[in-house]
Coordinates of C-alpha atoms in Angstrom, one line a residue:
M1 CA 100.0 108.4 101.9
L2 CA 98.9 107.9 105.4
L3 CA 98.4 104.2 105.8
P4 CA 97.6 102.7 109.3
T5 CA 99.1 99.3 109.8
T6 CA 95.5 97.7 110.3
T7 CA 94.0 99.2 107.0
Y8 CA 92.8 97.0 104.0
R9 CA 93.5 100.0 101.6
A10 CA 97.3 99.8 101.3
T11 CA 97.6 97.4 98.3
A12 CA 95.0 99.3 96.1
F13 CA 96.6 102.7 96.7
V14 CA 100.1 101.4 96.3
E15 CA 99.1 99.8 93.0
A16 CA 97.5 103.1 91.8
A17 CA 100.6 105.0 92.6
R18 CA 102.6 102.4 90.6
Q19 CA 100.2 102.7 87.7
L20 CA 100.6 106.6 87.7
G21 CA 104.3 106.4 88.0
V22 CA 104.0 108.4 91.2
D23 CA 106.7 108.5 93.8
L24 CA 105.1 107.4 97.0
T25 CA 106.0 108.1 100.6
V26 CA 104.1 105.8 103.0
A27 CA 103.6 107.1 106.5
S28 CA 102.4 104.7 109.3
E29 CA 101.9 104.9 112.9
T30 CA 104.7 102.1 113.6
P31 CA 108.2 102.2 112.4
S32 CA 109.3 99.9 109.6
T33 CA 112.5 97.9 109.7
M34 CA 113.0 99.1 106.2
E35 CA 112.7 102.8 107.1
T36 CA 116.4 103.5 107.3
A37 CA 117.0 101.7 103.9
N38 CA 114.4 103.8 102.2
P39 CA 114.1 107.2 103.9
Q40 CA 112.4 108.8 101.3
G41 CA 109.7 106.1 101.0
L42 CA 108.7 105.3 104.5
L43 CA 108.0 107.6 107.5
T44 CA 106.7 107.0 111.1
L45 CA 104.0 109.5 112.3
D46 CA 101.8 109.5 115.4
F47 CA 98.3 109.8 114.0
Q48 CA 96.8 110.6 117.3
F49 CA 98.5 114.1 117.3
P50 CA 97.8 115.7 113.8
E51 CA 99.7 118.9 114.4
R52 CA 102.8 117.1 115.6
A53 CA 102.6 114.9 112.6
A54 CA 102.3 117.9 110.3
D55 CA 105.4 119.4 111.8
L56 CA 107.3 116.2 111.2
V57 CA 106.2 116.1 107.5
R58 CA 107.1 119.7 107.1
N59 CA 110.7 118.9 108.1
F60 CA 110.6 115.9 106.0
A61 CA 109.5 117.9 103.0
K62 CA 112.7 120.1 103.3
K63 CA 114.6 117.2 101.7
T64 CA 111.9 115.3 99.8
A65 CA 109.4 117.2 97.9
I66 CA 105.7 116.5 98.7
D67 CA 103.2 117.3 96.2
G68 CA 100.1 115.9 97.7
V69 CA 98.6 114.1 100.8
I70 CA 95.9 111.5 101.4
G71 CA 94.6 109.9 104.5
V72 CA 92.8 106.6 103.8
D73 CA 90.5 106.2 106.9
D74 CA 88.8 108.5 109.6
D75 CA 91.9 109.4 111.7
T76 CA 94.4 109.9 108.9
A77 CA 92.0 112.1 107.1
V78 CA 92.4 114.6 110.1
V79 CA 96.1 114.2 109.9
A80 CA 96.0 114.7 106.1
A81 CA 94.2 118.0 106.5
A82 CA 96.8 119.2 109.1
I83 CA 99.6 118.3 106.7
A84 CA 97.9 119.9 103.8
E85 CA 97.5 123.2 105.5
R86 CA 101.1 123.2 106.7
L87 CA 102.4 122.5 103.2
N88 CA 99.8 124.4 101.4
L89 CA 98.7 121.4 99.5
K90 CA 95.2 120.5 98.1
G91 CA 93.0 119.2 100.9
N92 CA 90.4 120.1 103.6
P93 CA 90.8 122.7 106.3
P94 CA 91.5 121.0 109.7
H95 CA 88.2 122.0 111.2
A96 CA 86.2 120.4 108.3
A97 CA 88.1 117.0 108.8
V98 CA 87.5 117.1 112.5
A99 CA 83.8 117.7 112.0
A100 CA 83.7 114.8 109.7
R101 CA 85.4 112.5 112.2
D102 CA 83.5 113.5 115.2
K103 CA 79.9 112.5 115.2
H104 CA 78.6 115.0 117.7
R105 CA 80.3 118.0 116.0
Q106 CA 79.1 116.8 112.8
R107 CA 75.6 116.6 114.0
E108 CA 75.8 120.2 115.5
L109 CA 76.8 121.5 112.1
L110 CA 74.4 119.6 110.1
K111 CA 71.5 120.7 112.4
E112 CA 72.7 124.4 112.1
A113 CA 72.6 124.1 108.4
G114 CA 69.2 122.6 108.3
V115 CA 70.4 119.2 106.8
P116 CA 67.7 116.4 107.6
I117 CA 69.4 114.4 110.5
P118 CA 67.9 112.4 113.4
Q119 CA 67.3 114.2 116.8
F120 CA 70.3 113.8 118.9
A121 CA 71.8 114.3 122.2
V122 CA 75.3 113.7 123.7
H123 CA 76.0 112.2 127.1
M124 CA 78.9 111.4 129.3
L125 CA 79.4 107.8 130.2
E126 CA 79.6 108.9 134.1
E127 CA 75.9 110.0 133.8
N128 CA 73.3 107.7 135.3
P129 CA 72.0 105.6 132.5
L130 CA 68.7 105.1 134.0
V131 CA 67.9 108.6 134.2
I132 CA 68.8 109.2 130.5
A133 CA 66.9 106.0 129.5
Q134 CA 63.8 107.2 131.2
A135 CA 64.0 110.6 129.4
T136 CA 64.7 109.1 125.9
K137 CA 62.2 108.4 123.2
Y138 CA 62.1 104.9 121.6
P139 CA 63.4 103.2 119.3
C140 CA 66.8 105.0 119.7
V141 CA 70.4 104.3 118.6
I142 CA 73.4 104.6 121.0
K143 CA 76.6 105.1 119.2
P144 CA 80.3 106.3 120.0
L145 CA 81.6 109.5 118.8
R146 CA 84.8 108.3 117.1
L147 CA 84.5 104.5 116.4
S148 CA 84.0 103.4 112.6
A149 CA 82.5 100.5 110.7
S150 CA 79.4 100.4 113.0
R151 CA 81.4 99.3 116.0
G152 CA 79.5 99.9 119.2
V153 CA 76.3 101.1 117.4
M154 CA 73.1 99.6 119.1
R155 CA 69.4 100.1 118.8
A156 CA 67.4 100.2 122.1
D157 CA 63.6 99.7 122.0
D158 CA 62.9 100.5 125.7
I159 CA 64.4 101.5 129.0
Q160 CA 65.9 98.2 129.8
G161 CA 67.3 97.8 126.4
F162 CA 69.0 101.2 126.6
V163 CA 70.5 100.4 130.0
K164 CA 72.1 97.3 128.7
A165 CA 73.3 98.8 125.5
R166 CA 74.9 101.5 127.2
A167 CA 76.7 99.1 129.6
R168 CA 78.0 97.3 126.6
L169 CA 79.1 100.4 124.9
Q170 CA 81.1 101.5 128.1
A171 CA 82.8 98.2 127.8
I172 CA 83.7 98.7 124.2
L173 CA 84.9 102.3 124.8
A174 CA 87.2 101.0 127.6
Q175 CA 89.2 98.9 125.1
P176 CA 92.7 100.2 124.6
D177 CA 92.1 101.5 121.0
A178 CA 89.0 103.1 121.7
A179 CA 90.3 104.7 124.9
A180 CA 93.2 106.2 122.9
C181 CA 90.6 108.5 121.4
G182 CA 90.8 110.5 124.6
E183 CA 87.7 112.7 125.7
P184 CA 85.5 111.2 122.9
S185 CA 85.7 107.9 124.5
W186 CA 84.1 109.4 127.7
Q187 CA 80.9 110.3 125.7
Y188 CA 78.2 108.8 123.4
L189 CA 75.4 109.9 121.2
V190 CA 71.8 108.9 121.7
E191 CA 69.8 109.4 118.3
E192 CA 66.3 109.0 117.1
F193 CA 66.1 105.7 115.1
V194 CA 65.2 106.6 111.5
P195 CA 63.3 103.9 109.7
G196 CA 63.5 103.4 106.0
Y197 CA 65.9 102.2 103.3
E198 CA 69.6 102.9 103.6
V199 CA 72.0 103.9 100.7
A200 CA 75.7 104.7 100.6
L201 CA 77.1 107.4 98.4
E202 CA 80.6 107.8 97.2
G203 CA 81.8 111.1 96.0
L204 CA 84.7 113.3 95.2
V205 CA 84.7 117.0 96.2
V206 CA 86.5 119.3 93.7
N207 CA 86.9 122.9 94.5
R208 CA 83.9 122.8 96.7
R209 CA 81.7 120.9 94.3
L210 CA 80.6 117.4 94.9
H211 CA 80.7 114.9 92.2
V212 CA 78.7 111.7 92.9
L213 CA 80.8 108.7 91.9
A214 CA 78.4 105.9 92.8
L215 CA 75.1 105.6 94.9
F216 CA 74.9 102.0 96.3
D217 CA 71.7 100.3 97.6
K218 CA 71.9 98.2 100.7
P219 CA 69.3 95.5 100.1
D220 CA 69.6 94.0 103.5
P221 CA 67.4 95.9 106.1
L222 CA 69.7 97.7 108.8
D223 CA 67.0 97.7 111.6
G224 CA 69.2 96.7 114.5
P225 CA 69.8 95.8 117.2
F226 CA 73.4 95.9 115.6
F227 CA 74.2 97.4 112.3
E228 CA 76.6 95.1 110.5
E229 CA 76.7 96.0 106.8
T230 CA 76.5 93.2 104.1
I231 CA 75.7 94.0 100.4
Y232 CA 76.3 97.1 98.5
V233 CA 74.9 97.2 94.9
T234 CA 75.1 100.0 92.3
P235 CA 73.6 101.7 90.4
S236 CA 70.7 102.4 92.9
T237 CA 67.2 101.4 92.0
A238 CA 65.7 104.3 93.7
P239 CA 63.5 106.5 91.4
A240 CA 65.4 109.3 89.8
P241 CA 63.7 112.0 91.9
L242 CA 64.6 110.4 95.0
Q243 CA 68.1 110.1 93.8
A244 CA 68.4 113.8 93.1
A245 CA 67.3 114.4 96.6
I246 CA 69.7 112.1 98.2
R247 CA 72.5 113.9 96.1
D248 CA 71.3 117.2 97.3
C249 CA 71.2 116.2 100.9
A250 CA 74.7 115.1 100.7
D251 CA 75.8 118.0 99.0
R252 CA 74.3 120.2 101.6
A253 CA 76.1 118.1 104.2
V254 CA 79.4 118.6 102.5
R255 CA 79.0 122.4 102.4
A256 CA 77.8 122.4 106.1
L257 CA 81.0 120.6 107.3
G258 CA 83.3 122.8 105.2
I259 CA 84.7 120.1 103.1
V260 CA 86.2 121.6 100.0
E261 CA 88.4 118.6 98.4
G262 CA 88.8 115.1 98.2
P263 CA 86.8 112.0 98.6
I264 CA 83.7 111.5 100.8
H265 CA 81.6 108.5 101.9
A266 CA 78.1 109.2 103.1
E267 CA 75.4 107.0 104.7
L268 CA 71.8 108.1 104.2
R269 CA 68.4 106.9 104.8
Y270 CA 65.1 107.6 103.0
N271 CA 61.5 107.2 103.8
E272 CA 58.2 109.0 103.2
R273 CA 59.6 112.2 104.5
G274 CA 62.6 112.1 102.1
P275 CA 66.4 111.5 102.7
W276 CA 68.2 111.9 106.1
L277 CA 71.9 112.1 106.6
I278 CA 73.2 109.5 108.9
E279 CA 77.0 109.7 108.7
L280 CA 79.5 111.5 106.4
A281 CA 83.2 110.7 106.3
A282 CA 85.9 112.7 104.7
R283 CA 87.5 109.7 103.0
S284 CA 86.6 107.0 100.5
I285 CA 84.8 103.6 101.0
G286 CA 86.3 101.4 103.6
G287 CA 87.7 97.9 103.7
R288 CA 88.4 96.4 100.1
C289 CA 85.1 97.5 98.8
S290 CA 86.6 100.1 96.6
A291 CA 87.5 97.2 94.0
V292 CA 83.8 97.2 93.0
L293 CA 84.2 100.7 91.4
K294 CA 85.5 101.3 87.9
F295 CA 85.5 104.4 85.8
G296 CA 85.8 105.1 82.1
E297 CA 88.3 103.0 80.3
G298 CA 91.8 102.5 81.5
G299 CA 94.8 101.7 79.4
S300 CA 94.3 98.1 80.3
G301 CA 90.5 98.5 79.2
K302 CA 89.6 97.4 82.8
G303 CA 88.7 101.0 83.8
V304 CA 90.2 103.5 86.1
T305 CA 90.1 102.6 89.9
L306 CA 88.8 104.9 92.7
E307 CA 92.3 105.0 94.2
E308 CA 93.8 106.3 90.9
I309 CA 91.0 109.0 90.8
I310 CA 91.9 110.1 94.4
L311 CA 95.6 110.3 93.7
R312 CA 95.1 112.2 90.5
H313 CA 93.0 114.6 92.3
A314 CA 95.3 115.0 95.2
L315 CA 98.2 115.8 92.7
G316 CA 96.3 118.0 90.4
M317 CA 96.6 115.6 87.5
P318 CA 93.8 115.2 84.8
I319 CA 91.1 112.8 85.7
P320 CA 90.0 110.8 82.7
S321 CA 86.4 110.2 83.7
L322 CA 84.3 110.4 86.8
Q323 CA 81.5 108.3 85.0
R324 CA 81.2 104.9 86.5
E325 CA 81.2 101.8 84.1
R326 CA 78.1 100.7 82.4
L327 CA 77.7 97.2 84.3
A328 CA 76.1 97.1 87.6
A329 CA 78.5 96.0 90.3
G330 CA 78.2 94.9 93.9
V331 CA 80.2 93.8 97.0
M332 CA 79.3 91.7 100.0
M333 CA 81.2 92.3 103.2
I334 CA 80.9 88.7 104.3
P335 CA 79.0 88.7 107.7
I336 CA 80.9 87.5 110.9
P337 CA 79.8 84.0 111.3
G338 CA 80.1 83.9 115.1
A339 CA 82.7 84.4 117.9
G340 CA 85.6 82.2 118.0
T341 CA 88.8 81.4 116.4
L342 CA 88.9 80.8 112.6
R343 CA 90.2 77.4 111.6
E344 CA 89.4 77.3 108.0
V345 CA 87.1 78.8 105.2
R346 CA 85.7 76.0 103.0
G347 CA 83.9 76.5 99.6
V348 CA 86.0 79.5 98.4
D349 CA 86.6 77.9 95.0
E350 CA 83.0 76.9 94.6
A351 CA 82.0 80.4 95.4
K352 CA 84.4 82.0 92.9
R353 CA 82.8 79.7 90.2
V354 CA 79.3 81.4 90.6
P355 CA 78.5 83.1 87.4
L356 CA 79.0 86.9 87.6
V357 CA 81.3 86.6 90.7
E358 CA 84.7 88.2 89.9
D359 CA 86.5 87.4 93.2
V360 CA 86.2 86.1 96.7
Q361 CA 88.8 87.5 99.1
I362 CA 89.2 85.9 102.6
T363 CA 91.0 88.5 104.6
A364 CA 90.8 86.7 108.0
H365 CA 93.5 84.1 108.5
S366 CA 93.7 80.8 110.3
G367 CA 94.0 81.4 114.0
E368 CA 92.4 84.7 114.0
R369 CA 89.8 85.5 116.6
L370 CA 86.4 86.6 114.9
V371 CA 84.5 89.1 117.0
P372 CA 80.9 89.8 116.1
F373 CA 79.1 93.2 116.1
P374 CA 78.9 95.4 118.0
E375 CA 82.3 94.7 119.7
G376 CA 83.9 93.8 116.4
S377 CA 84.3 95.7 113.1
R378 CA 86.5 93.7 110.9
Y379 CA 84.8 91.5 108.2
P380 CA 86.3 88.1 107.5
G381 CA 86.2 88.9 103.7
F382 CA 84.7 90.3 100.6
I383 CA 82.8 89.0 97.5
F384 CA 82.7 91.0 94.2
A385 CA 80.4 90.6 91.2
R386 CA 79.3 92.5 88.1
G387 CA 76.5 91.9 85.7
E388 CA 73.8 93.6 83.6
T389 CA 71.4 94.6 86.5
P390 CA 71.6 95.1 90.2
A391 CA 69.2 92.3 90.7
V392 CA 71.4 89.7 89.1
V393 CA 74.5 91.0 90.8
E394 CA 72.7 90.8 94.3
A395 CA 71.6 87.2 93.5
A396 CA 75.2 86.2 92.6
L397 CA 76.7 87.6 95.7
R398 CA 74.1 85.7 97.8
D399 CA 74.7 82.5 96.0
A400 CA 78.5 82.7 96.5
H401 CA 78.1 83.4 100.2
H402 CA 75.8 80.4 100.7
R403 CA 78.6 78.2 99.3
L404 CA 81.1 79.4 102.0
Q405 CA 81.5 77.6 105.3
F406 CA 83.5 79.1 108.1
V407 CA 84.9 76.7 110.5
L408 CA 85.4 78.1 114.0
I409 CA 87.1 76.6 117.1

């Protein structure tokens, strides 16, 4: 299991492994003080060099049998593909994982395959932004090639707005974590802005076949100037024929990128011209949002988690069900309340008492600096709810959020 130190996903995957009785080796990019005491359970890998990491895992596997590999985010999905190829494990070919990771390469392959996508062009940061701005059609979207969670993604409506957004993106890409991407941090995409409603599709590819696990509505408009997500609610209320077209669009994208195994998370928009593929990642839903998904009925009667399904698939174990539970479910990624240092969060207990709300998780800690979008990307917490209809779930999430008060200094 490739788990970056900054991920929210560790607890859910480790718990799923425990539930299944699976022996887990956790690989991270920084050494653990416990590594020498638990040499089979902990490993240090440099996620920036997938082939080098794969060589280290191949040597590790000579002493400790490895039966499956999973990357939990965009970078580690590429590393997982390299390891899977080296050890002949179930996974995606490296070129497919790279295509899912790099927005420009993804756009090229989707265009070649005829998948509906925005018009796009790639530019170097060293190019004169005014020249590019004067040749661009508006509104447009400026985005980095490798960053995730909508960080650095901005809408521009005119030449002046483009120049300002490009300068802001250049500053973001100069940050150490972004600059570590290498060449992709010297470039950016300029895309046509696609109006319409946005949905997220969670899927699992099994032997080249896409199984749709959930289709989420995003009831809050994502029209810019930044693209901070808030509420996901499933099942989608889109008409059945439109949902079928969305699934088909995602399936075509999976095939175009060459993804053959494992989880995918796709963002799509639809309007009077049908669905458009905005992004597709070769990993599962981010943050702690996966807690909103339950499948079938687990031994505890609470359903099977998404992480358990992913683990079972990677190891070739039987999967009890890919059918999501009957109830509607939703999650709110709590909006970043502003720039500043978090002092405290008030009203959490009150928010948890809102009917249909299952949990309120505050992931930001006191003393943490909160950075709004587009420079930031880490939400301060998550709210979860379940109910009979998407409408009542959405209302519960909004009610709980209104009861929270973030005190910044």
